[in-house]
JSON list of C-alpha atoms in Angstrom, two decimals:
[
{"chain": "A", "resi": 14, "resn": "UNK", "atom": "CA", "xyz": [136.72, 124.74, 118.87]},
{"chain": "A", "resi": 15, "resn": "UNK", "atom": "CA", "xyz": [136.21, 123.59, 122.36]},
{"chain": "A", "resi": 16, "resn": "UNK", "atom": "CA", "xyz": [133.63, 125.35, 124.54]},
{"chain": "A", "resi": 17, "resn": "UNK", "atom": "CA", "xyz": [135.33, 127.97, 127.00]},
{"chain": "A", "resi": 18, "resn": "UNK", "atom": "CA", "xyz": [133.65, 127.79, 130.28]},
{"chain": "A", "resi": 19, "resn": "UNK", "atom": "CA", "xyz": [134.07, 129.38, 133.78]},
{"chain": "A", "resi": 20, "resn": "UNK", "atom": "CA", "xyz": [133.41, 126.69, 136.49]},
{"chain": "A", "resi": 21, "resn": "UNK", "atom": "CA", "xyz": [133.20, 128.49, 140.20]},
{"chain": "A", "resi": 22, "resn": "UNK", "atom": "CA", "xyz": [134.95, 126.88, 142.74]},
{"chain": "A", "resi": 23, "resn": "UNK", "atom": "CA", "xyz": [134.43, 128.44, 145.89]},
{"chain": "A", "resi": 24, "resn": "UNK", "atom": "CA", "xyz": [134.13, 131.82, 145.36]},
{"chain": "A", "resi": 25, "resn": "UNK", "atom": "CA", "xyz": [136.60, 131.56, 142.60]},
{"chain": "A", "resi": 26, "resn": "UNK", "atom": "CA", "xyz": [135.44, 131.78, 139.30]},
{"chain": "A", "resi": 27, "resn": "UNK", "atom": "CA", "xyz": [138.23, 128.97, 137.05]},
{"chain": "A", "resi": 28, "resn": "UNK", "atom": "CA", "xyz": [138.87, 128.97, 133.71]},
{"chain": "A", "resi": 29, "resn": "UNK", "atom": "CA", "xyz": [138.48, 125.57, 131.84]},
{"chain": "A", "resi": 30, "resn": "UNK", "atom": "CA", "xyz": [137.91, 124.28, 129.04]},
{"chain": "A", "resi": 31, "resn": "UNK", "atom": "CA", "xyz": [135.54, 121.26, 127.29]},
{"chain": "A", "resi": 32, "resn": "UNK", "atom": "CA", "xyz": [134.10, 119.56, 124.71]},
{"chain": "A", "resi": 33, "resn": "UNK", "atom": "CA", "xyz": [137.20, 119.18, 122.99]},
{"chain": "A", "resi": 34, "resn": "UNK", "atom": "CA", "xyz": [137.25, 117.80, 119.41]},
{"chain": "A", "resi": 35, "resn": "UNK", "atom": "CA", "xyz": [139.12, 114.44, 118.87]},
{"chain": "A", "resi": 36, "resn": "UNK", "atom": "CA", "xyz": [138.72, 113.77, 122.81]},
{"chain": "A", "resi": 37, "resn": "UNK", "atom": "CA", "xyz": [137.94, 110.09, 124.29]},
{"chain": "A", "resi": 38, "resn": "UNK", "atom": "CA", "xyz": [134.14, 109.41, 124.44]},
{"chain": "A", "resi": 39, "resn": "UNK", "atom": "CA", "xyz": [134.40, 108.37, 127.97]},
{"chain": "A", "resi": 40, "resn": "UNK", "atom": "CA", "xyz": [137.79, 109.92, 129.96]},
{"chain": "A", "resi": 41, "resn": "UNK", "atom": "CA", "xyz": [138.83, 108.23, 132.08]},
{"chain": "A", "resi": 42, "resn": "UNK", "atom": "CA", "xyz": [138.64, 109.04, 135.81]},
{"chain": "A", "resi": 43, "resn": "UNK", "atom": "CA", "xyz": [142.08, 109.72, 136.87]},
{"chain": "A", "resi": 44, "resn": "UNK", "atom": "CA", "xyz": [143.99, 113.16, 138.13]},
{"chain": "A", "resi": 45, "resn": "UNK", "atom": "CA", "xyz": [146.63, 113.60, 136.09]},
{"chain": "A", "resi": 46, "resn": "UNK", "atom": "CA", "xyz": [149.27, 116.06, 137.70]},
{"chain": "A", "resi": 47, "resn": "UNK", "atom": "CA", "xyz": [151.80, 117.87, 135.40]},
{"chain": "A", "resi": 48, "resn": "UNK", "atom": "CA", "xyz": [154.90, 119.67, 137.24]},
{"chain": "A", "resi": 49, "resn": "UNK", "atom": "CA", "xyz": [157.86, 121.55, 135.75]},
{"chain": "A", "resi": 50, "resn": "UNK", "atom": "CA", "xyz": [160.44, 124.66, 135.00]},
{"chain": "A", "resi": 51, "resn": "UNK", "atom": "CA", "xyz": [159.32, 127.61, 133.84]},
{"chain": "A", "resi": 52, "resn": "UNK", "atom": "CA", "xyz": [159.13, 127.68, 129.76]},
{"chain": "A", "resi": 53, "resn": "UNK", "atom": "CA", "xyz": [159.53, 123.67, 129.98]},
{"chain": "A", "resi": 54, "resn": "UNK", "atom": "CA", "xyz": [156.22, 124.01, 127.91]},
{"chain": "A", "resi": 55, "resn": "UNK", "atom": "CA", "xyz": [154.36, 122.17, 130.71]},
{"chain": "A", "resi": 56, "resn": "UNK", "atom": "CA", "xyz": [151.02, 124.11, 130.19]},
{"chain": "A", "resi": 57, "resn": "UNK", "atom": "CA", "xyz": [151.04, 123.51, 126.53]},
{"chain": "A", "resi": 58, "resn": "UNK", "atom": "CA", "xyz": [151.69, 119.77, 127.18]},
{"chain": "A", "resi": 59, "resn": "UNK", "atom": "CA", "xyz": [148.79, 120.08, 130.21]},
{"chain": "A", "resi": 60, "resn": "UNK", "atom": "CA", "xyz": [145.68, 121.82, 127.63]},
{"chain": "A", "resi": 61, "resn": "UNK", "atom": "CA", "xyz": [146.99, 119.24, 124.91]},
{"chain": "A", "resi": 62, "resn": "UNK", "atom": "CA", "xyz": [146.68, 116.38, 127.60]},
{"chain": "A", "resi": 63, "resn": "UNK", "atom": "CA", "xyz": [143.51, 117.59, 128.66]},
{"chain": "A", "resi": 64, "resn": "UNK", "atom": "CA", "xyz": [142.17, 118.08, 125.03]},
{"chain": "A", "resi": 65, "resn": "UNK", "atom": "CA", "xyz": [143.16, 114.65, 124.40]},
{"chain": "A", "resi": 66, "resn": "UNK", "atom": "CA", "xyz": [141.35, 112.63, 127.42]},
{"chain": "A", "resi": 67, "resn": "UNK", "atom": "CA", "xyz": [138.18, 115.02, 127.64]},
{"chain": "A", "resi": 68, "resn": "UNK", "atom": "CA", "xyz": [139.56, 116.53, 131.43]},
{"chain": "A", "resi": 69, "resn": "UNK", "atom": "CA", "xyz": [139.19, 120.07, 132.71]},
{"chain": "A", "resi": 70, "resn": "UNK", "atom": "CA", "xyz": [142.54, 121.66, 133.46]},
{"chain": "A", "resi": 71, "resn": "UNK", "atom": "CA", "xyz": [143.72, 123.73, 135.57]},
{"chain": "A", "resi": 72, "resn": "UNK", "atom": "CA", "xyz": [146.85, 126.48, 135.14]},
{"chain": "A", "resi": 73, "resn": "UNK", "atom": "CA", "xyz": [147.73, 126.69, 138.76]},
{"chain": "A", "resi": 74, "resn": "UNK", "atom": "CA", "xyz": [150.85, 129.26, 138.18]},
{"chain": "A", "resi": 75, "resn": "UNK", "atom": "CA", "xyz": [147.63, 131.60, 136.92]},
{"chain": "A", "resi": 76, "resn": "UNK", "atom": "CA", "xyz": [146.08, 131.88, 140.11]},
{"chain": "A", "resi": 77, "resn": "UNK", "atom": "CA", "xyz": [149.42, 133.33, 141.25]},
{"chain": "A", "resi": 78, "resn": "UNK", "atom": "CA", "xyz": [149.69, 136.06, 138.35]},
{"chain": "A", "resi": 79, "resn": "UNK", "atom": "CA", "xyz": [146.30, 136.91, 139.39]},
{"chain": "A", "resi": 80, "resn": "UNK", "atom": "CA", "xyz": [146.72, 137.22, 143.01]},
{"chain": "A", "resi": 81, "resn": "UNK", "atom": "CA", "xyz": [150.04, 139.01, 142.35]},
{"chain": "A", "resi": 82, "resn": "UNK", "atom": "CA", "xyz": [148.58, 141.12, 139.70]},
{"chain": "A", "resi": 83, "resn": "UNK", "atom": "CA", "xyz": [145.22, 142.15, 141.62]},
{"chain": "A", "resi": 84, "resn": "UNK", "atom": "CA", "xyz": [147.56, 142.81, 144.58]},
{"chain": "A", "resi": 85, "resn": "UNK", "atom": "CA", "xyz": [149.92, 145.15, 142.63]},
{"chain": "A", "resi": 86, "resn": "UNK", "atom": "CA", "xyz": [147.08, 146.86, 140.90]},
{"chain": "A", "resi": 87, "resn": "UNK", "atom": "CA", "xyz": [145.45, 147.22, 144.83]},
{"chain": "A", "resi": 88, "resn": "UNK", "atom": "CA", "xyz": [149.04, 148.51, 146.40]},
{"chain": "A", "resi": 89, "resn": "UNK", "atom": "CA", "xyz": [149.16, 145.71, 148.58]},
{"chain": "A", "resi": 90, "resn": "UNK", "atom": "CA", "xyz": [152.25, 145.71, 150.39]},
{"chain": "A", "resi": 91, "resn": "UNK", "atom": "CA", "xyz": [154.07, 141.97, 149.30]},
{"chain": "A", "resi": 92, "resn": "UNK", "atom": "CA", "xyz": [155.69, 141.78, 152.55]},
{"chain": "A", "resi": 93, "resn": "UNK", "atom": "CA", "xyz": [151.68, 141.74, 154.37]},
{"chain": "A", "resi": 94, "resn": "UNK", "atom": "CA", "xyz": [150.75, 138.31, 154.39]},
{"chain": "A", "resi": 95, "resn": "UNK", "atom": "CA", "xyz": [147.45, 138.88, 155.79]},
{"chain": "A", "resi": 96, "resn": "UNK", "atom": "CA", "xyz": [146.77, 141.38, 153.28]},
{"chain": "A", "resi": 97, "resn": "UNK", "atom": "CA", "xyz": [147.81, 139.51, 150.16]},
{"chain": "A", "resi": 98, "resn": "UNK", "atom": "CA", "xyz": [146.01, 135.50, 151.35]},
{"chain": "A", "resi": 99, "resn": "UNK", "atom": "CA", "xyz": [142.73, 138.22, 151.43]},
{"chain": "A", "resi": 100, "resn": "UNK", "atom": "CA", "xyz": [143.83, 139.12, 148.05]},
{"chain": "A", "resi": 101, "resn": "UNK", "atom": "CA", "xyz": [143.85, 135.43, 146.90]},
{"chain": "A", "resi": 102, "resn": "UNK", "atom": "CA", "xyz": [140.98, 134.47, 148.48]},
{"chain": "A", "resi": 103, "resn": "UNK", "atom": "CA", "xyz": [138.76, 137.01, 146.26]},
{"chain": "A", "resi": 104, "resn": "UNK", "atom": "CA", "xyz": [140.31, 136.37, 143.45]},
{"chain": "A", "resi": 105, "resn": "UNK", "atom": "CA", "xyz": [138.00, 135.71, 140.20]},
{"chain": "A", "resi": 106, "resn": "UNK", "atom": "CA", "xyz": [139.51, 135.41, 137.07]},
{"chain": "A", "resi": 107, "resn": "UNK", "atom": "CA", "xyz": [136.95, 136.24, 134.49]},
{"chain": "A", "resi": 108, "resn": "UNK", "atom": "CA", "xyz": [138.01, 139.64, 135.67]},
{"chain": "A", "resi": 109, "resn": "UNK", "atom": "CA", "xyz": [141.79, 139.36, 133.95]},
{"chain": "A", "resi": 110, "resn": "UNK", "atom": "CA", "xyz": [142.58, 139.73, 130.45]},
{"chain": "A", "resi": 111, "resn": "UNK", "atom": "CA", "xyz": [144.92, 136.77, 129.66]},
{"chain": "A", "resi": 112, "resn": "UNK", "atom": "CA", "xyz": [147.72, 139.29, 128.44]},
{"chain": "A", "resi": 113, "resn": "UNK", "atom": "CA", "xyz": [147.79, 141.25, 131.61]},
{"chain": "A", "resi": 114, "resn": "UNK", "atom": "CA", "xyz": [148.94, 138.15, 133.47]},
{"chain": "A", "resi": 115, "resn": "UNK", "atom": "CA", "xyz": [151.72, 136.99, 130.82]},
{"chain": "A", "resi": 116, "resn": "UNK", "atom": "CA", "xyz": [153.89, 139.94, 131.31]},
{"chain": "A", "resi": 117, "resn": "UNK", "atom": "CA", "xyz": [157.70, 139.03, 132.64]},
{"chain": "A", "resi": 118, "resn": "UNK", "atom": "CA", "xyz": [156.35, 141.82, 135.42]},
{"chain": "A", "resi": 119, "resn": "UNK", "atom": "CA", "xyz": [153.51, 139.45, 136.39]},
{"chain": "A", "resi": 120, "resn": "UNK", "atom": "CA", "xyz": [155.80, 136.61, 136.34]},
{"chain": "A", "resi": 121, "resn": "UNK", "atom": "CA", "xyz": [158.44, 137.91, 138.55]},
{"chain": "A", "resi": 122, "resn": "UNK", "atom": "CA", "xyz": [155.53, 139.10, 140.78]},
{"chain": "A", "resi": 123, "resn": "UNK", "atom": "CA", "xyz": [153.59, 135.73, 140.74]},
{"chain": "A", "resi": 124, "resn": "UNK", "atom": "CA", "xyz": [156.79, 134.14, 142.10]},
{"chain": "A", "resi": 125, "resn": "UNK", "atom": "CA", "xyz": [157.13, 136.25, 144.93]},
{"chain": "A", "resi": 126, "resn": "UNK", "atom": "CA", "xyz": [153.49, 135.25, 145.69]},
{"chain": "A", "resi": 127, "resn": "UNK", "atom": "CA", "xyz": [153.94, 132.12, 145.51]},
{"chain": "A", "resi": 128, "resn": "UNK", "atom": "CA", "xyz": [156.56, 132.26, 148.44]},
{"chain": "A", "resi": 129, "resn": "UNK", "atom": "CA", "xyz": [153.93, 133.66, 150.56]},
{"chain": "A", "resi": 130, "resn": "UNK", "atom": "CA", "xyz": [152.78, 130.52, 153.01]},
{"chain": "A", "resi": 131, "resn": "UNK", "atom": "CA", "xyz": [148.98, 132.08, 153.60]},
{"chain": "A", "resi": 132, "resn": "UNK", "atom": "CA", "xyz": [148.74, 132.54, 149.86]},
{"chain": "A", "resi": 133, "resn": "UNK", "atom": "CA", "xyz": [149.45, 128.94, 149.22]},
{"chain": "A", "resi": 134, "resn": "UNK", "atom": "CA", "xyz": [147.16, 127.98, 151.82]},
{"chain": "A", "resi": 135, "resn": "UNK", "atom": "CA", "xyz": [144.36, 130.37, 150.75]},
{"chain": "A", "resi": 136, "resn": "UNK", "atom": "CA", "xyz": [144.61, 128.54, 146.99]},
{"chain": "A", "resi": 137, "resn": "UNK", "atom": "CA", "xyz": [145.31, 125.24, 148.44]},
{"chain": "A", "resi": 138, "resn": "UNK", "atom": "CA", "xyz": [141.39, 124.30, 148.79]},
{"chain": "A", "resi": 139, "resn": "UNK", "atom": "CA", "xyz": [140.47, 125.69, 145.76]},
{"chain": "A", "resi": 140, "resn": "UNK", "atom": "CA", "xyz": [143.47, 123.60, 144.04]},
{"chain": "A", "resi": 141, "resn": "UNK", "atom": "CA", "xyz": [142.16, 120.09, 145.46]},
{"chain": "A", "resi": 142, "resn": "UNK", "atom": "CA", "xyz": [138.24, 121.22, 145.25]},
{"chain": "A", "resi": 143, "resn": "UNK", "atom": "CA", "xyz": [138.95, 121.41, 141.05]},
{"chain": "A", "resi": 144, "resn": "UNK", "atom": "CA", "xyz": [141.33, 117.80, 141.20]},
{"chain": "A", "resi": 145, "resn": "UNK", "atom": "CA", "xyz": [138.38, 116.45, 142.65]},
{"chain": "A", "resi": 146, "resn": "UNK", "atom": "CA", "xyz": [135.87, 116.28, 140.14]},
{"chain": "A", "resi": 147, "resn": "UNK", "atom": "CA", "xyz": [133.79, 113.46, 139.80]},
{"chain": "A", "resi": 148, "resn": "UNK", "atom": "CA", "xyz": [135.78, 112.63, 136.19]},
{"chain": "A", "resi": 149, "resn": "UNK", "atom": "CA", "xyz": [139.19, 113.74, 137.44]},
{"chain": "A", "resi": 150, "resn": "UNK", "atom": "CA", "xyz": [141.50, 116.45, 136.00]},
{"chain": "A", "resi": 151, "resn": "UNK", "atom": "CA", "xyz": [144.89, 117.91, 134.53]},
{"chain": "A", "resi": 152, "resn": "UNK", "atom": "CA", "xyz": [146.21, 120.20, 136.88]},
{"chain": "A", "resi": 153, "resn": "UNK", "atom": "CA", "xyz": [149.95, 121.71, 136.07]},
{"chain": "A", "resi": 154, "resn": "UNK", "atom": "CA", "xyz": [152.35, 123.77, 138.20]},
{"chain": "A", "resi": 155, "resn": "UNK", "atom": "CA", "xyz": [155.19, 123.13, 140.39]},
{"chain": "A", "resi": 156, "resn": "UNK", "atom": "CA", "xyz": [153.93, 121.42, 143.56]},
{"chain": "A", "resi": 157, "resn": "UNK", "atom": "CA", "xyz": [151.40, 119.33, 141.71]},
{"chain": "A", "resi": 158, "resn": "UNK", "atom": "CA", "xyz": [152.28, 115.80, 142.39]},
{"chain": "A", "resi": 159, "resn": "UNK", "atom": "CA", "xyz": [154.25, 116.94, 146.01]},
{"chain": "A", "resi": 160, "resn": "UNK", "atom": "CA", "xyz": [151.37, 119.28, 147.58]},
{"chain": "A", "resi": 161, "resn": "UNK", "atom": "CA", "xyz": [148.32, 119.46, 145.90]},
{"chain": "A", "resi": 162, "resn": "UNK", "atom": "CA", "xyz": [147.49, 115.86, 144.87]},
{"chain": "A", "resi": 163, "resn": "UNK", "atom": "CA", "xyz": [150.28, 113.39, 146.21]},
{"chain": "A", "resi": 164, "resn": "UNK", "atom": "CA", "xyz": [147.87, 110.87, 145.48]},
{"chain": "A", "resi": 165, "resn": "UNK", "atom": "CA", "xyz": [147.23, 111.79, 141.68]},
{"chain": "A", "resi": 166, "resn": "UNK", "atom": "CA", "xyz": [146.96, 108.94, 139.53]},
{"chain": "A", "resi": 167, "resn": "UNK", "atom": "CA", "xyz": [149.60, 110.05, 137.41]},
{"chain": "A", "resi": 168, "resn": "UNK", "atom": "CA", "xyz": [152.65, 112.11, 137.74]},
{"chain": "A", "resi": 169, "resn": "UNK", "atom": "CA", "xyz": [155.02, 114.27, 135.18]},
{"chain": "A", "resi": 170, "resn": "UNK", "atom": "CA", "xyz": [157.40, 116.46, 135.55]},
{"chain": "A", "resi": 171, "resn": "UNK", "atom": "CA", "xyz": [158.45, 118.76, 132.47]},
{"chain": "A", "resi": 172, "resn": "UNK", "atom": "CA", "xyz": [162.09, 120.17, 132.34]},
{"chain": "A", "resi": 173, "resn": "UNK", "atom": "CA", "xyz": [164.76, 121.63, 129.89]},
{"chain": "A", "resi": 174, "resn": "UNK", "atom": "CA", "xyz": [168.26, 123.17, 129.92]},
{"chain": "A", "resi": 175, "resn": "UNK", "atom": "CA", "xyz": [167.81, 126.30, 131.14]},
{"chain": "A", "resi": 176, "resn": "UNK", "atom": "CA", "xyz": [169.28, 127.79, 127.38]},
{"chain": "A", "resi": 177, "resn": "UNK", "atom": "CA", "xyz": [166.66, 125.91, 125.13]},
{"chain": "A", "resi": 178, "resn": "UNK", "atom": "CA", "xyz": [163.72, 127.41, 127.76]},
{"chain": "A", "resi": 179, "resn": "UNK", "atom": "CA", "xyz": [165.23, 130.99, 127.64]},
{"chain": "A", "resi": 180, "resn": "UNK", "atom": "CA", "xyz": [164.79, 130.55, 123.65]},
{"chain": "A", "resi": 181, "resn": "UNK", "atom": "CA", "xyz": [161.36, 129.70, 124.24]},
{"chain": "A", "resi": 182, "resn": "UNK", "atom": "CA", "xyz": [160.84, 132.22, 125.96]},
{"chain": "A", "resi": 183, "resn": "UNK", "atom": "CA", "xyz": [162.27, 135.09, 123.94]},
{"chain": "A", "resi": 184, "resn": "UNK", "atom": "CA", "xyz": [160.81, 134.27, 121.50]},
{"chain": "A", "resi": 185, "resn": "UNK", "atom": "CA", "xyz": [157.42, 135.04, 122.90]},
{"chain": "A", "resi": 186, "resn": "UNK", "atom": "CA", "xyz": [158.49, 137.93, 124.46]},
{"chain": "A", "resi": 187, "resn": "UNK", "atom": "CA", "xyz": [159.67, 139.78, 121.07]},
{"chain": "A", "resi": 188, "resn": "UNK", "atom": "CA", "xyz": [156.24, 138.46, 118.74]},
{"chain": "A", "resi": 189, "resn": "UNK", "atom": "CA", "xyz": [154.43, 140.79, 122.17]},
{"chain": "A", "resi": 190, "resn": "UNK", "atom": "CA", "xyz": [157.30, 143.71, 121.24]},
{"chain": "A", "resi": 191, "resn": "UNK", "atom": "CA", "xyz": [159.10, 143.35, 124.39]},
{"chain": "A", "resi": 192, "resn": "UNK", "atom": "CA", "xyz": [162.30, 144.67, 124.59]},
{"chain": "A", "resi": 193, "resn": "UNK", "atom": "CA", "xyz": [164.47, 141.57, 126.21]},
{"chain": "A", "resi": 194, "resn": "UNK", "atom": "CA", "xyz": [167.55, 140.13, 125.19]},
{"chain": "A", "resi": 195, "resn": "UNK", "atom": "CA", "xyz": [168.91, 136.44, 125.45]},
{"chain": "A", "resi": 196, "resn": "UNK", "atom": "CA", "xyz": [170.82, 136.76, 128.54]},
{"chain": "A", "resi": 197, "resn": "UNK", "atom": "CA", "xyz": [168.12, 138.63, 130.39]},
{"chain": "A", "resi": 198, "resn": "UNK", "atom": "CA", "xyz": [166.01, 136.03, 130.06]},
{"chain": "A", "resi": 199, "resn": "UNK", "atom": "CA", "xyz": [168.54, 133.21, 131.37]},
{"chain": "A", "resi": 200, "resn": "UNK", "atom": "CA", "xyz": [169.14, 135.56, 134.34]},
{"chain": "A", "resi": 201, "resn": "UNK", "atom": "CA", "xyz": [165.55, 135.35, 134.67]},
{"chain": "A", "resi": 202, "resn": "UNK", "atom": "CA", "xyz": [165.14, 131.89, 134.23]},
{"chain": "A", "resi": 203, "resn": "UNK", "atom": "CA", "xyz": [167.90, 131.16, 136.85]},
{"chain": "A", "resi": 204, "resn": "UNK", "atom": "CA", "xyz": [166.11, 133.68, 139.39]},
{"chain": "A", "resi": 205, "resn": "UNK", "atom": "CA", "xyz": [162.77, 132.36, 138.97]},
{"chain": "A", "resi": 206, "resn": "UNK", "atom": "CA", "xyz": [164.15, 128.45, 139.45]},
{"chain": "A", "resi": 207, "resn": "UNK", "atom": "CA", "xyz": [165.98, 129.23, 142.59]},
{"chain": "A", "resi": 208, "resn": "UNK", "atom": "CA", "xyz": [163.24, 131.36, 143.94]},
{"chain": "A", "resi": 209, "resn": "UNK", "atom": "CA", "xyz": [160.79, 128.29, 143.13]},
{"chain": "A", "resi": 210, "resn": "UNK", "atom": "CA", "xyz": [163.23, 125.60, 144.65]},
{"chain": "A", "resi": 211, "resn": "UNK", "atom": "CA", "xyz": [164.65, 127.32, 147.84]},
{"chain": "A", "resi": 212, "resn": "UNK", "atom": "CA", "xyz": [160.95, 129.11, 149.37]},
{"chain": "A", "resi": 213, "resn": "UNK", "atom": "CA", "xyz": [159.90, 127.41, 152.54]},
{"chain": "A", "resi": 214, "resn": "UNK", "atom": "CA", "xyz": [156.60, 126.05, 151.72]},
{"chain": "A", "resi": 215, "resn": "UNK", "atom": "CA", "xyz": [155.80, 123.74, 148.80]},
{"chain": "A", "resi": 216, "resn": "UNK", "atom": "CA", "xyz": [158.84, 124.11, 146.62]},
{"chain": "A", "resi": 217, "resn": "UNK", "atom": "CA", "xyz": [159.21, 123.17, 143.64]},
{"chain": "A", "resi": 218, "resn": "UNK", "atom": "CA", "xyz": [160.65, 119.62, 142.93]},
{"chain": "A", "resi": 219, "resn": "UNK", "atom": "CA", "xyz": [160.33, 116.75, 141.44]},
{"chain": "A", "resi": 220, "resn": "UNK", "atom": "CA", "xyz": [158.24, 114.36, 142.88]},
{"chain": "A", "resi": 221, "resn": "UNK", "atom": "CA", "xyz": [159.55, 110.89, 143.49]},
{"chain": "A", "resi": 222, "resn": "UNK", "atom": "CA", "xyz": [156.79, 108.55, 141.49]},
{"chain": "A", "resi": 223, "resn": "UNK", "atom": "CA", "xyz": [157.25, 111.63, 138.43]},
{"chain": "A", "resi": 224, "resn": "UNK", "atom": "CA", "xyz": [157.60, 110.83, 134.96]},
{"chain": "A", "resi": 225, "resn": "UNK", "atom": "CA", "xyz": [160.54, 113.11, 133.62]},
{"chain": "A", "resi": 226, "resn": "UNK", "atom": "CA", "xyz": [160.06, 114.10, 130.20]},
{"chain": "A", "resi": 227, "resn": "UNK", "atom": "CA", "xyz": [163.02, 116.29, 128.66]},
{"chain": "A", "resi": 228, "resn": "UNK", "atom": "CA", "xyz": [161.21, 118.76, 126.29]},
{"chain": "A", "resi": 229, "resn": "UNK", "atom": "CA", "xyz": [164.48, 120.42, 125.23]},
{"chain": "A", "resi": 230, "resn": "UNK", "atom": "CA", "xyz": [164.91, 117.49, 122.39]},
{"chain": "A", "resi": 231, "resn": "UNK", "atom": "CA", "xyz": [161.39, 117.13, 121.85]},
{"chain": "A", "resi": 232, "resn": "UNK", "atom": "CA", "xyz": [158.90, 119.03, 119.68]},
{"chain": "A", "resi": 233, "resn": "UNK", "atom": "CA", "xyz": [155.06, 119.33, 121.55]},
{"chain": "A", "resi": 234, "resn": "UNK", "atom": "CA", "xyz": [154.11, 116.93, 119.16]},
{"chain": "A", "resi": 235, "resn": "UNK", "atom": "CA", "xyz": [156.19, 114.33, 120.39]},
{"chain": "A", "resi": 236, "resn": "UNK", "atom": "CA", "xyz": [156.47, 115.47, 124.09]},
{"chain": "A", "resi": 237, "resn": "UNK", "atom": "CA", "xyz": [152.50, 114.95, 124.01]},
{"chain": "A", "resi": 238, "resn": "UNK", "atom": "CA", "xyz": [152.90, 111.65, 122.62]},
{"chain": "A", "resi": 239, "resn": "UNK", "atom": "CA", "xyz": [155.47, 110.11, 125.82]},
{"chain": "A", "resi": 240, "resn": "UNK", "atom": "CA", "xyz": [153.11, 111.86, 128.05]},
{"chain": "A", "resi": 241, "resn": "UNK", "atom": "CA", "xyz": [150.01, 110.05, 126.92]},
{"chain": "A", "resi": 242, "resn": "UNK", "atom": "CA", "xyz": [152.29, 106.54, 126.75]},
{"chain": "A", "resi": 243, "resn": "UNK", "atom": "CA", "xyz": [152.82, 106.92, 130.00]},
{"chain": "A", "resi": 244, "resn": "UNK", "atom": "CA", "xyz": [148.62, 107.86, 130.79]},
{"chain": "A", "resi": 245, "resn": "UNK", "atom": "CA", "xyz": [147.76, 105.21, 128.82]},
{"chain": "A", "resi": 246, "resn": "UNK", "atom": "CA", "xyz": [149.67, 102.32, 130.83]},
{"chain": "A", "resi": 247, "resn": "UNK", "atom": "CA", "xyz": [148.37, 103.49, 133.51]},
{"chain": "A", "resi": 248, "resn": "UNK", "atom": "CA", "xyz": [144.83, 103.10, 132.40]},
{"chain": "A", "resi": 249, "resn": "UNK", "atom": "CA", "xyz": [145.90, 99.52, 131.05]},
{"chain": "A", "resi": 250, "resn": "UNK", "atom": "CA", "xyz": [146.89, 98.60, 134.66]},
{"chain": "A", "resi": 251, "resn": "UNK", "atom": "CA", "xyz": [143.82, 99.84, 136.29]},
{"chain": "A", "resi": 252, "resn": "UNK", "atom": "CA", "xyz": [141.62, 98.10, 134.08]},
{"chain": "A", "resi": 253, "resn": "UNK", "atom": "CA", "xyz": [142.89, 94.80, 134.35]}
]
């Protein structure tokens, strides 16, 4: 097993994860940025990418559950965007229990976060502090490679009909004995990815140098073998 860390950023307190088994001797320097759908299984593909090259990842789309989830457990009124930037900015997520913020409440609520212009700006800092690093990073989300590092070394962006990722994500919903059914979760899907697409500030889109990968044919397996194809040639190119 890896060695689970907290790394403060800030006054943040990040979740990451090194010392992988099986990962390169010497990663190399580069910030890969992985954007995508909901359920595309971009944050599988993002802790298997960063398992593979030795990088520190980042789950952006948690530091919205936890702002939305510290705000709901506060009473902070959504609609007070003073109120809920505060709440981001004092976030620290050693305080969260990793099933508390993977509830389809938490979800819907982390999306109406998101929305919130001084909530992106209060975690856009933090964001490009963690790219940063002296070795680089895997960062995933859904204004990765548009917002929060234009400049990253390398791009994806993770998708899937909207069917095959409400499969997915039933799926995980019933092994946690949640009571949804197939077409709840589509609706949810679609509400989530036009919520996402349409807000005002950083929405979510593809980002014109992005790698699309289609997971929907794909098992993880293979979708983490085209991502690292695609790493790896750019590694050729820099080094020679």
């Amino acid at each position: 097993m890896g060695t689970h860390i907290f790394m403060t950023v800030g006054s943040l307190c990040v979740d990451s994860m090194l010392d992988f088994p099986g990962a390169l001797a010497h990663p190399p320097p580069m910030i890969i940025a992985i954007d995508g759908t909901l359920a595309s299984g971009k944050g599988t593909l993002a802790r298997r990418i960063s398992a593979r090259y030795g990088l520190p990842h980042m789950d952006t789309g948690r530091l919205y559950r936890a702002t939305a989830v510290s705000a709901l457990r506060r009473g902070t009124d959504f609609g007070d965007s003073d109120a809920m930037a505060e709440v981001a900015r004092r976030l620290d997520l050693g305080s969260f229990d990793e099933a508390d913020l993977r509830t389809p409440e938490a979800g819907q609520a982390a999306s109406k976060a998101a929305a919130i212009p001084a909530v992106r700006s209060a975690l856009l800092e933090l964001q490009r502090t963690f790219a940063s690093q002296p070795g680089g990073a895997v960062l995933d989300g859904r204004d990765i490679g548009t917002v929060i590092c234009p400049d990253a070394d390398v791009k994806l962006w993770i998708d899937a009909d909207v069917r095959i990722r409400a499969e997915r994500r039933l799926t995980e919903y019933l092994a946690a004995g949640q009571d949804w059914t197939f077409e709840q979760v589509v609706a949810q899907l679609d509400e989530r990815d036009a919520r996402d697409r349409n807000r005002l500030t950083a929405p979510m889109a593809q980002a014109t140098d992005a790698v699309l990968i289609d997971t929907g044919p794909l098992t993880i397996d293979e979708a983490v073998e085209r991502a690292s194809a695609v790493i790896d040639e750019v590694r050729v190119r820099r080094e020679t």
